[in-house]
XYZ file of C-alpha atoms in Angstrom:
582
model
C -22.036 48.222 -79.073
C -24.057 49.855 -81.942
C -22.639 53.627 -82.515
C -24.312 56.628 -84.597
C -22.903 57.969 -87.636
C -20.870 60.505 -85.669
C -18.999 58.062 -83.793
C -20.747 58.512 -80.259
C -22.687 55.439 -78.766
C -26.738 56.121 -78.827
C -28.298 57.781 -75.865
C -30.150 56.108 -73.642
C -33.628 56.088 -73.547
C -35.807 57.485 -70.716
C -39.165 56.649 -69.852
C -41.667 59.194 -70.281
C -42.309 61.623 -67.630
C -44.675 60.539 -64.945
C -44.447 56.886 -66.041
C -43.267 54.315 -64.010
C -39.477 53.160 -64.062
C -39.178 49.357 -64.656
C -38.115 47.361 -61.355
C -38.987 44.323 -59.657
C -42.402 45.452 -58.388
C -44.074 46.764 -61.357
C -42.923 46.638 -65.500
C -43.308 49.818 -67.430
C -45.110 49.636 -70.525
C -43.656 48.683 -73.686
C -43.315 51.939 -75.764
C -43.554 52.135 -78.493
C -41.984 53.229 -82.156
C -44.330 56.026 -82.630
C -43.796 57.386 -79.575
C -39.748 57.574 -79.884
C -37.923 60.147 -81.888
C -36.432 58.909 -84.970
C -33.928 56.160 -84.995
C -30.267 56.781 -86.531
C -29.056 54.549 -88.918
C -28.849 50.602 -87.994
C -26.038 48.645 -87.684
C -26.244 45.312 -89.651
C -24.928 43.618 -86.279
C -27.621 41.691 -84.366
C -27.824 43.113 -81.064
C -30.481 43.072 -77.916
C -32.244 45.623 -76.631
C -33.650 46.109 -72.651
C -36.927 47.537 -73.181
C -38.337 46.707 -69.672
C -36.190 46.258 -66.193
C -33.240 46.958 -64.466
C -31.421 47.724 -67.526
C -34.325 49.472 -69.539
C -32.670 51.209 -72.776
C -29.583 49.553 -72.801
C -28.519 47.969 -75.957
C -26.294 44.742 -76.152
C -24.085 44.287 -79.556
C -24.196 40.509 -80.359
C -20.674 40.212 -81.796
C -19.757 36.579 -80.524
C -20.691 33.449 -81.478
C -22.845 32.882 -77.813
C -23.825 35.280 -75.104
C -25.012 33.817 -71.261
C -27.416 36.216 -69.884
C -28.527 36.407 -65.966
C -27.819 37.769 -62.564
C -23.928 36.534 -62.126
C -21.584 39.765 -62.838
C -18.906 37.487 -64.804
C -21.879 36.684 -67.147
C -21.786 38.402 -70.950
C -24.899 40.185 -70.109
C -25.812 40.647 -66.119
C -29.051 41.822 -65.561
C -29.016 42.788 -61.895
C -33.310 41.873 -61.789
C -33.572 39.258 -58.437
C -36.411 37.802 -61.003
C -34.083 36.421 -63.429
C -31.221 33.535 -62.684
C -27.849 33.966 -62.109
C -27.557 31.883 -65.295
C -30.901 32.329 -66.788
C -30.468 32.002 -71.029
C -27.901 31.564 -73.502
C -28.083 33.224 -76.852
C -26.231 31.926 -79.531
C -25.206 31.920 -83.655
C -27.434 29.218 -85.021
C -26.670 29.034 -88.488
C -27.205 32.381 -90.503
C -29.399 33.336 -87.577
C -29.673 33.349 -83.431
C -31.655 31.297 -81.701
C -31.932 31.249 -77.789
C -32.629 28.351 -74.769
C -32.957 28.387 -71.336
C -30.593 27.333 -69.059
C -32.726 26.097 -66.215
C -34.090 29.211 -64.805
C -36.669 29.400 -61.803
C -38.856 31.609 -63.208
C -38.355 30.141 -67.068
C -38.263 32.284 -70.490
C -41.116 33.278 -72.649
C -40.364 34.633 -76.278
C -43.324 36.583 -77.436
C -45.295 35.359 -74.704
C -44.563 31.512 -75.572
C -42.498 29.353 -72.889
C -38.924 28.541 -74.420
C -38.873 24.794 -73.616
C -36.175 23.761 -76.374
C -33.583 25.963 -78.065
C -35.934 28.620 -79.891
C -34.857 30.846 -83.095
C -35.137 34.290 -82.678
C -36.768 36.642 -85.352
C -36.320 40.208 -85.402
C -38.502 41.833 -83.225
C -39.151 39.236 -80.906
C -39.214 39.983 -77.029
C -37.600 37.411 -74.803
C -39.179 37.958 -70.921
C -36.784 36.786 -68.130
C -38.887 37.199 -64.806
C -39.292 41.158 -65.108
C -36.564 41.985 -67.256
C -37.685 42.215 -71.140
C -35.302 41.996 -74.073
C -36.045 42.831 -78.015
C -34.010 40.921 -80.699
C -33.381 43.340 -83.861
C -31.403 41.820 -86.576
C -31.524 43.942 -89.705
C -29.015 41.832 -91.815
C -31.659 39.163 -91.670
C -35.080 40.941 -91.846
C -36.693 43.251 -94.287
C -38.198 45.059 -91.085
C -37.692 49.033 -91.050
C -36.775 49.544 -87.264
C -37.531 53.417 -88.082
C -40.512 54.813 -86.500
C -43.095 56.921 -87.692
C -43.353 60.824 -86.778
C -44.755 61.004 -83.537
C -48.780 61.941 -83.454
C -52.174 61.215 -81.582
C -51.839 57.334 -80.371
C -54.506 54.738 -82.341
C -56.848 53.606 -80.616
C -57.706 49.701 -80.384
C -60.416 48.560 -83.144
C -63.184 46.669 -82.430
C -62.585 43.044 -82.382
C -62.457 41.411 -85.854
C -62.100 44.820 -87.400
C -59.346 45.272 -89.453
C -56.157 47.100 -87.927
C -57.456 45.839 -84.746
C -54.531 44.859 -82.318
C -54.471 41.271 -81.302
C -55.232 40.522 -77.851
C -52.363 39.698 -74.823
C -51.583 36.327 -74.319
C -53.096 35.344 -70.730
C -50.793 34.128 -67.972
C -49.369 31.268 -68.238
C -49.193 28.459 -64.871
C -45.370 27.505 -64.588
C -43.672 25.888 -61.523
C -46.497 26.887 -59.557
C -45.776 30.587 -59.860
C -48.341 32.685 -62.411
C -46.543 33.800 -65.632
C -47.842 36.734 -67.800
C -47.153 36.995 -71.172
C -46.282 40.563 -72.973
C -47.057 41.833 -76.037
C -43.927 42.966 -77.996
C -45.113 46.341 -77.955
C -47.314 48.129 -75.890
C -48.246 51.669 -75.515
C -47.573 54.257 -72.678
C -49.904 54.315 -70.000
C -52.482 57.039 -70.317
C -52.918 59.599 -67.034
C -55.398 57.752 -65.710
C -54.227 54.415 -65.704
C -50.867 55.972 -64.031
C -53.053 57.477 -61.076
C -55.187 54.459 -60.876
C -51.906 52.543 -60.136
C -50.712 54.933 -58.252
C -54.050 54.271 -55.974
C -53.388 50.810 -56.596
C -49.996 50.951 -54.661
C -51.456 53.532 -51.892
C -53.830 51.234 -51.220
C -51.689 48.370 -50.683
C -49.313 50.411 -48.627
C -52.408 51.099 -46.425
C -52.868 47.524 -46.466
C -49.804 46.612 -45.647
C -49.852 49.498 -42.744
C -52.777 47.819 -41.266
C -51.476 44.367 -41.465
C -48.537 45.342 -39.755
C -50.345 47.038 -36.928
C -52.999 44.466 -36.693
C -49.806 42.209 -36.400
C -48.288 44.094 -33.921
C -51.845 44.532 -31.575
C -51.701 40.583 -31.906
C -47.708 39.891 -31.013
C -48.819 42.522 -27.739
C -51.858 40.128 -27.021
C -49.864 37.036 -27.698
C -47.049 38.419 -25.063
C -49.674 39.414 -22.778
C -50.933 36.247 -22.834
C -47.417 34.246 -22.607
C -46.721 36.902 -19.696
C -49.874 35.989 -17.808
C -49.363 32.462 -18.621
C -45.698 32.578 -17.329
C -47.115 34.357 -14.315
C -49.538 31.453 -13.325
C -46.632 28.930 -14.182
C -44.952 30.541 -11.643
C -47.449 30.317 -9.081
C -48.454 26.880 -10.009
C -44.631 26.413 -9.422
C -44.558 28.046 -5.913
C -47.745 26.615 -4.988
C -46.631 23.044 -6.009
C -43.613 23.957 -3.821
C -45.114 25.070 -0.906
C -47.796 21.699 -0.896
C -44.903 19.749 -1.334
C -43.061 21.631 1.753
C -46.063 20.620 3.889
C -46.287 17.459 3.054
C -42.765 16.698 3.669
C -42.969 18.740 7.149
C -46.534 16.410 7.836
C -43.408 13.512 7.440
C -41.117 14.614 9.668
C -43.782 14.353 12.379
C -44.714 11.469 12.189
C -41.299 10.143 11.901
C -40.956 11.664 15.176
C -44.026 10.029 16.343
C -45.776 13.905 16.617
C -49.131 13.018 15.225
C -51.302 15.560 16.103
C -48.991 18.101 15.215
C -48.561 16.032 11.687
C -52.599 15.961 11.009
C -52.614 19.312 11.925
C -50.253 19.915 8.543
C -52.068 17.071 6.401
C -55.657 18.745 6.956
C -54.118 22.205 6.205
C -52.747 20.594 3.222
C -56.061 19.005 2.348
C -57.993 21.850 2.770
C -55.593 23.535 -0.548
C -54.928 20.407 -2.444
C -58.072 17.856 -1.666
C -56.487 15.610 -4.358
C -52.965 15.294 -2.981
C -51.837 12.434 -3.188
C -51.119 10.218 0.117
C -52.773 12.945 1.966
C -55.810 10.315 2.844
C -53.221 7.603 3.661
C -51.963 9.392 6.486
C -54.725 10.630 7.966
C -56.149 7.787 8.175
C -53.226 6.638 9.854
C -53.180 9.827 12.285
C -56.968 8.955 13.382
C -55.061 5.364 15.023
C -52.274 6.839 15.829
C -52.929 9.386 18.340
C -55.166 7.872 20.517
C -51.837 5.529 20.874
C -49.861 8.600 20.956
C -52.058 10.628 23.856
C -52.113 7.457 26.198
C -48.080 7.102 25.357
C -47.482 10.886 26.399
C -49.474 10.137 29.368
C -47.933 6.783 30.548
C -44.766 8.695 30.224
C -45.787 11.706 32.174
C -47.362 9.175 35.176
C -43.584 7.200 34.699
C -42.020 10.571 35.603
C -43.792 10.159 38.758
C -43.655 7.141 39.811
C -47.492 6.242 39.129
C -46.108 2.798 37.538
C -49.698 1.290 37.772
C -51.074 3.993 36.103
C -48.143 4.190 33.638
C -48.818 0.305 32.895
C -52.480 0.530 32.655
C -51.909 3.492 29.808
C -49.517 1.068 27.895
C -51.807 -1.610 27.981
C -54.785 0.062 26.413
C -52.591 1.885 23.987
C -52.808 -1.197 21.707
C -50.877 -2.598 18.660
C -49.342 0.410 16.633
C -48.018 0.724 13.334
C -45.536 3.446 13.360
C -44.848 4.192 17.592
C -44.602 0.305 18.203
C -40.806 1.538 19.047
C -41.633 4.273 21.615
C -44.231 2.287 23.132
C -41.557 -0.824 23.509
C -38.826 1.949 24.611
C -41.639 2.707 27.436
C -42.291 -0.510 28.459
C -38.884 -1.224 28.834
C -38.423 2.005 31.343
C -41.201 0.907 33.200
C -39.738 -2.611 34.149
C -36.606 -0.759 34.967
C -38.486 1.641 37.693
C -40.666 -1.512 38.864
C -37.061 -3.024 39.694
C -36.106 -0.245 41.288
C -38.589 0.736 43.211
C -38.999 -2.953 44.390
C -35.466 -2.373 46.044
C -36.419 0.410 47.584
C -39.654 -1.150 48.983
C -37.543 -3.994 50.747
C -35.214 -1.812 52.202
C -38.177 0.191 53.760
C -39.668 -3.479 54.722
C -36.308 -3.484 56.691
C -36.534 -0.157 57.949
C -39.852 -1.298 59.491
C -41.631 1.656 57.436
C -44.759 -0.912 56.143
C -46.913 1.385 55.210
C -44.444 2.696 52.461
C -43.095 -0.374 51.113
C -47.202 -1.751 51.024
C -47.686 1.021 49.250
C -44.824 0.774 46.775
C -45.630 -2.790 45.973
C -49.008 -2.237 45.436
C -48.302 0.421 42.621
C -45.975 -2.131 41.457
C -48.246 -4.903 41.124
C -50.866 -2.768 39.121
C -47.955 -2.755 36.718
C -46.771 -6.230 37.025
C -49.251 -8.452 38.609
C -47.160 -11.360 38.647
C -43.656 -9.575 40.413
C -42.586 -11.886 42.193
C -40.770 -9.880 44.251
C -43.018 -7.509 44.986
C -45.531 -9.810 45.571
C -43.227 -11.154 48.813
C -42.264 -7.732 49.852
C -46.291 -7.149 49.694
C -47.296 -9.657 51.922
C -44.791 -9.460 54.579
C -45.584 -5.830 54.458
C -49.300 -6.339 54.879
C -48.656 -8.987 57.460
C -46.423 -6.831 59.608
C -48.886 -4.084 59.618
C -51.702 -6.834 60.887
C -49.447 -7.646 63.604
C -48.593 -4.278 64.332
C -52.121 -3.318 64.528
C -53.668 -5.781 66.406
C -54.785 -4.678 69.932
C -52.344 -5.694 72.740
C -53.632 -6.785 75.963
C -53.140 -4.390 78.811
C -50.567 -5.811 80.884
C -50.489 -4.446 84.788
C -47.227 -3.957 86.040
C -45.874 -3.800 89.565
C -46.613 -1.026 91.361
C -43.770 1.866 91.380
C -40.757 1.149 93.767
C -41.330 3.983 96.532
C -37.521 4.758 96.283
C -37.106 5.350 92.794
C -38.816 9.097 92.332
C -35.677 9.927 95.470
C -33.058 8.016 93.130
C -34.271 10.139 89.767
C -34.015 12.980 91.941
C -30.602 12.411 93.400
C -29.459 12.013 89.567
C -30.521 14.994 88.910
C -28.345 16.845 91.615
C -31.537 17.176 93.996
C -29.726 15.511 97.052
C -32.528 17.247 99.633
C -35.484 16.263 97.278
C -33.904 12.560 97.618
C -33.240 12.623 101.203
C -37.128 13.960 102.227
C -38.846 11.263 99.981
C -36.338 8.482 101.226
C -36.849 9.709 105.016
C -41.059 9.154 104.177
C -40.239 5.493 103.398
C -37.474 4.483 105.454
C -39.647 3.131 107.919
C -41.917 0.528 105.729
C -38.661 0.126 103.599
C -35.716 -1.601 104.100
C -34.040 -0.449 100.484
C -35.035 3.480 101.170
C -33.419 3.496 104.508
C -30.355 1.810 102.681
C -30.209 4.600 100.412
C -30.787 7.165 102.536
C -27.345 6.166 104.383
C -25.598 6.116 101.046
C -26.946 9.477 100.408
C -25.882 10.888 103.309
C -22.217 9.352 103.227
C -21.930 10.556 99.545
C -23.298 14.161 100.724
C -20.630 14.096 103.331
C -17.647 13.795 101.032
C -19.180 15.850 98.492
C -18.837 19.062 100.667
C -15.076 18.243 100.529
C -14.780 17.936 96.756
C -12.198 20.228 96.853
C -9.749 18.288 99.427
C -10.501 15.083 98.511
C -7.261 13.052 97.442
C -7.508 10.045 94.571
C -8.792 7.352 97.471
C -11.758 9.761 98.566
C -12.756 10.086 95.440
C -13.057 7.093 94.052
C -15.096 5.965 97.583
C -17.335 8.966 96.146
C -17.578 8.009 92.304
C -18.531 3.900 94.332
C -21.456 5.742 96.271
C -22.493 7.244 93.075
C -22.883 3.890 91.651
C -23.748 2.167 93.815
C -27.248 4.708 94.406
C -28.092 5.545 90.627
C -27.720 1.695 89.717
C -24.895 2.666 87.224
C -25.862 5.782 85.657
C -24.050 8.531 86.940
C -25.529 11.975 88.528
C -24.578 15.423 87.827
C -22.574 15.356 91.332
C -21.012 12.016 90.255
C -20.242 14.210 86.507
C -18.562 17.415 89.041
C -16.248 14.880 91.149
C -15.263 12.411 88.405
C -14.445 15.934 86.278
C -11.585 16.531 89.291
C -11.018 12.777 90.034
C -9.606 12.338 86.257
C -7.597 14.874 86.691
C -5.747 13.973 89.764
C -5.369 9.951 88.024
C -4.010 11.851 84.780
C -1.627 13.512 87.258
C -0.786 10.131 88.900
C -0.415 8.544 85.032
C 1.951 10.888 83.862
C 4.439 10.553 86.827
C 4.176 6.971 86.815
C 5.030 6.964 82.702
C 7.929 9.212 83.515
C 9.061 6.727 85.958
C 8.826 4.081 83.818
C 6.199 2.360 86.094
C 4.200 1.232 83.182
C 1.253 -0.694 85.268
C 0.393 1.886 88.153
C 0.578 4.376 84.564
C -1.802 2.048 82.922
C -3.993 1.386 86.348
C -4.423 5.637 86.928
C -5.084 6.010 82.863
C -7.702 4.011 83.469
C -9.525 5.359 86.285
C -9.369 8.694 84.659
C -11.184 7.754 81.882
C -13.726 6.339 84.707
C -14.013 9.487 86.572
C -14.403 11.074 83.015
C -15.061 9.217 79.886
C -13.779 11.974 77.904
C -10.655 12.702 79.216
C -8.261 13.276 76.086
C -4.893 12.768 78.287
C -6.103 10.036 79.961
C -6.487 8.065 76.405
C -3.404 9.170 74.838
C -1.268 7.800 77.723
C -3.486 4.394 77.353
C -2.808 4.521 73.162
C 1.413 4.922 74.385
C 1.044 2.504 76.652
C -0.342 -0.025 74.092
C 2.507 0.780 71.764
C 5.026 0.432 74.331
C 3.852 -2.952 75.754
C 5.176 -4.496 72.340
C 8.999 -3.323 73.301
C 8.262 -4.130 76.758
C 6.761 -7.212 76.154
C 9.786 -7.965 73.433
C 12.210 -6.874 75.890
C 11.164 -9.569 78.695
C 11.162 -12.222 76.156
C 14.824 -11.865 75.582
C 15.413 -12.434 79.281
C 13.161 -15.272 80.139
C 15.461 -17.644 79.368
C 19.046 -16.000 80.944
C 17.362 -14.128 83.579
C 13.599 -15.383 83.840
C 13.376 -13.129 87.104
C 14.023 -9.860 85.771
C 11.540 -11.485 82.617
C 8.446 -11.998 84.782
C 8.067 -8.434 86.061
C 7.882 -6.896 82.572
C 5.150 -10.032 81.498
C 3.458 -8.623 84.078
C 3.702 -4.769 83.376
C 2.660 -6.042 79.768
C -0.693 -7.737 81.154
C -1.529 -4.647 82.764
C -0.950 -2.180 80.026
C -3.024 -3.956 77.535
C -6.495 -4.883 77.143
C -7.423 -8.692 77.434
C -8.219 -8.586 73.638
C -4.314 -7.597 72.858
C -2.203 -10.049 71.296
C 0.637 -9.058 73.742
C -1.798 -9.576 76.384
C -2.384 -12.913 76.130
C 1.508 -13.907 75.452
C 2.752 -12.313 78.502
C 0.116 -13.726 80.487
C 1.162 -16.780 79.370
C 4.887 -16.189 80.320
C 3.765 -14.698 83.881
C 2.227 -18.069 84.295
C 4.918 -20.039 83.323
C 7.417 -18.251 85.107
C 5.646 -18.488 88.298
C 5.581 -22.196 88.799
């Protein structure tokens, strides 16, 4: 670095007050040697001096044989300007003198206005321009050129072209890399006050500018959200419309897999009504306007099944015609309906048996609505409707005999009206041979029936004989009273004969109990014991009809007479009685 004669490095120099500092937005103006103070002595070193840019007034020695000059910090000279290259020039010792070249820059190098294309020799004086930074070459060992400047006074001004003294014109921008370059003159004067406030309106201005650009950006980034919010919004409910259509269709679906048509058009017409242009919406109603008509008469054939209306039930089924999606159902009813016409054919026959025509006629008929060809309902229908012609046919009044004369006394004497009895027989014993008859039975039986009380087991049984022999069989409620006290005095004669081991006269009163009274529980039980023991009895004798055939052919005989003639035993000791009585 240059120093002064007393040994201190040169002061910087300052722009003038008021004018711009040099930056990357706007250059100050060259100033120039009339306007500076007077120079100290030069050193005869070359050296480079920042007259415009980051480093304005800064002075650079040129000592070695090359310098690199840019933006990198481990360059010789860094020029922190974001217009100029990391490594934008190189400056170099060519010969006695310097020349300089660019290294490939992106906003190139211009030496007194001229683009550096090749290595270029530097004179003294001349102002290499990288992007906004400007640089003055002063070599005094090689020049005849006084850097001294005059004393300072009123600034020239510019002569009328093609006068003499008149200051040559700028060069005009030069067009390189697509990006406008503007060439400086290697000295220009300080602004004057109204050029500075003229910029200074300049760069107001394009603040304002850029103010309003900014807002007019922002009013358009709030319209363009508004807009991607209200389109977002109607995505949405496109979305959850979509959804919902869809929803309903696939409901519509559902029914009519489950063979619920009208509840399914129902859906698809709603649907149509929002979406008229949904797809397959058409398809199935046009479907639904077959279907249900099959569907209604399906419903009803099942509700008249229910009830066993099968003709009705088969006359639905058969108008319900061919059907594309409830051909299952309506197969799955005509299947039930065969079933019930089974059925209910049974039940008609057993009612044909029952003698109830009119019901299984009936039946049949409903049937054959149904099933017209049934063949068994067809039989069970005819033999029905036969039967009731028979059984509706006039008869021909028959006349019968005229009414016995005795038979209002005999219903009487059953009833226990012995005097009633006895006055109508006494009216007709004279014409009639059977009333006078009865009349003496009457009055016999009426005799021994006022000693009920003392009669012993022979009087009574001459009673419970007049009894029978008047009512033709069927006792009277006289007959009931004695043969209630005749049982009881055979039960009596049973037991004692059981005890005694008299097994026939047991058997023989057992029975005539159960003559006198039907009911009699003792009576029975003795006749169930005697059963039983005929077996040992009858066992017993057949051990001793060989050794002692004697004792044998008592007990064959007690065995006949305690067993019915149906009894096995009965018919082997019969056997044995008459074998052992030859």
């Amino acid at each position: 670095m240059i120093r002064m004669s007393n040994g201190s490095p040169p002061a910087r120099r300052r722009p003038p007050s008021g004018a711009p500092s040099g930056g990357t937005g706007s250059r100050p103006a060259v100033r120039r040697t009339s306007a500076r103070p007077a120079p100290a002595p030069v050193s005869a070193a070359a050296r480079l001096i920042c007259i415009a840019g980051p480093k304005d007034g800064e002075e650079f020695a040129l000592s070695e044989e090359e310098y690199v000059i840019g933006r990198a910090t481990d360059n010789a000279i860094c020029i922190p300007d974001t217009s100029v290259s990391r490594k934008h020039v190189m400056v170099r010792k060519s010969g006695a003198g310097w020349a300089v070249s660019d290294l490939g820059s992106g906003n190139g190098t211009l030496v007194n206005g001229d683009v550096v294309s090749d290595e270029t020799p530097l004179a003294n004086g001349d102002v290499i321009t990288l992007g906004d930074t400007e640089l003055r070459f002063e070599d005094v060992a090689n020049s005849t050129l006084m850097v001294g400047a005059p004393a300072p006074g009123p600034r020239p001004r510019p002569a009328a072209s093609g006068s003499r003294g008149a200051v040559p014109p700028r060069p005009g921008p030069r067009v390189e890399g697509g990006r406008v370059r503007s060439s400086r003159a290697t000295a220009a004067s300080a602004p004057t006050p109204e050029e500075l406030k003229k910029k200074k309106l300049i760069k107001l201005g394009a603040v304002g500018a850029v103010l309003v650009l900014f807002a007019g950006l922002g009013v358009v980034r709030m319209n363009v959200q508004k807009q991607q919010a209200v389109a977002a919004e109607e995505a949405r409910q496109g979305k959850n419309h979509r959804e919902r259509l869809g929803s309903l269709f696939q409901d519509a679906k559902n029914l009519v897999r489950e063979g619920k048509w009208v509840e399914a058009k129902a859906k698809l017409e709603e649907l149509q009504t929002e979406a008229p242009e949904y797809p397959g919406v058409a398809d199935y109603l046009g479907h639904a306007a077959r279907e249900i008509p099959v569907q209604e008469k399906l419903t009803a054939a099942k509700e008249a099944l229910s009830k066993k209306e099968l003709g009705k039930a088969g006359t639905l089924l058969a108008g319900a015609g061919e059907s594309q999606f409830l051909y299952e159902q309506v197969n799955e009813t005509k299947r039930a309906l065969s079933e019930s016409a089974d059925m209910r054919t049974r039940e008609a026959r057993k009612l044909l048996d029952e003698n109830q025509l009119d019901m299984a006629k009936a039946i049949t008929d409903d049937i054959l609505v149904a099933f017209p060809e049934h063949r068994d309902a067809k039989l069970i229908n005819e033999q029905a409707a036969q039967a009731i012609i028979v059984r509706d046919t006039p008869k021909p009044v028959i006349q019968g005999p005229a009414p016995k004369p005795w038979e209002p006394a005999v219903d009487r004497f059953r009833d226990g009206d012995m005097s009633g009895a006895v006055a109508i027989l006494n009216a007709c014993m004279a014409r009639n041979a059977q009333c006078k008859k009865l009349l003496g039975q009457m009055t016999e039986f009426g005799n021994l029936y006022k000693r009920l009380e003392d009669l012993d087991a022979r009087g009574l049984s001459k009673l419970m004989s007049l009894d029978k022999g008047i009512t033709g069989g069927r006792p009277s409620k006289m007959a009931r009273n004695a043969g209630t006290r005749a049982a009881t005095i055979f039960y009596k004669g049973a037991t004692a004969a059981k005890a005694a081991g008299q097994w026939s006269r047991a058997m023989d009163y057992s029975r005539k109990a159960l003559q006198a009274d039907p009911g009699h529980a003792g009576a029975t039980n003795i006749i169930s014991e005697l059963r039983a023991k005929a077996k040992d009895v009858y066992l017993h004798a057949y051990s001793l009809k060989d050794g002692s055939p004697d004792e044998a052919l008592p007990k064959f005989k007690d065995v006949v007479a305690m067993t019915p003639p149906d009894d096995e035993y009965h018919e082997k000791a019969k056997t044995w009685v008459e074998k052992l009585s030859r």
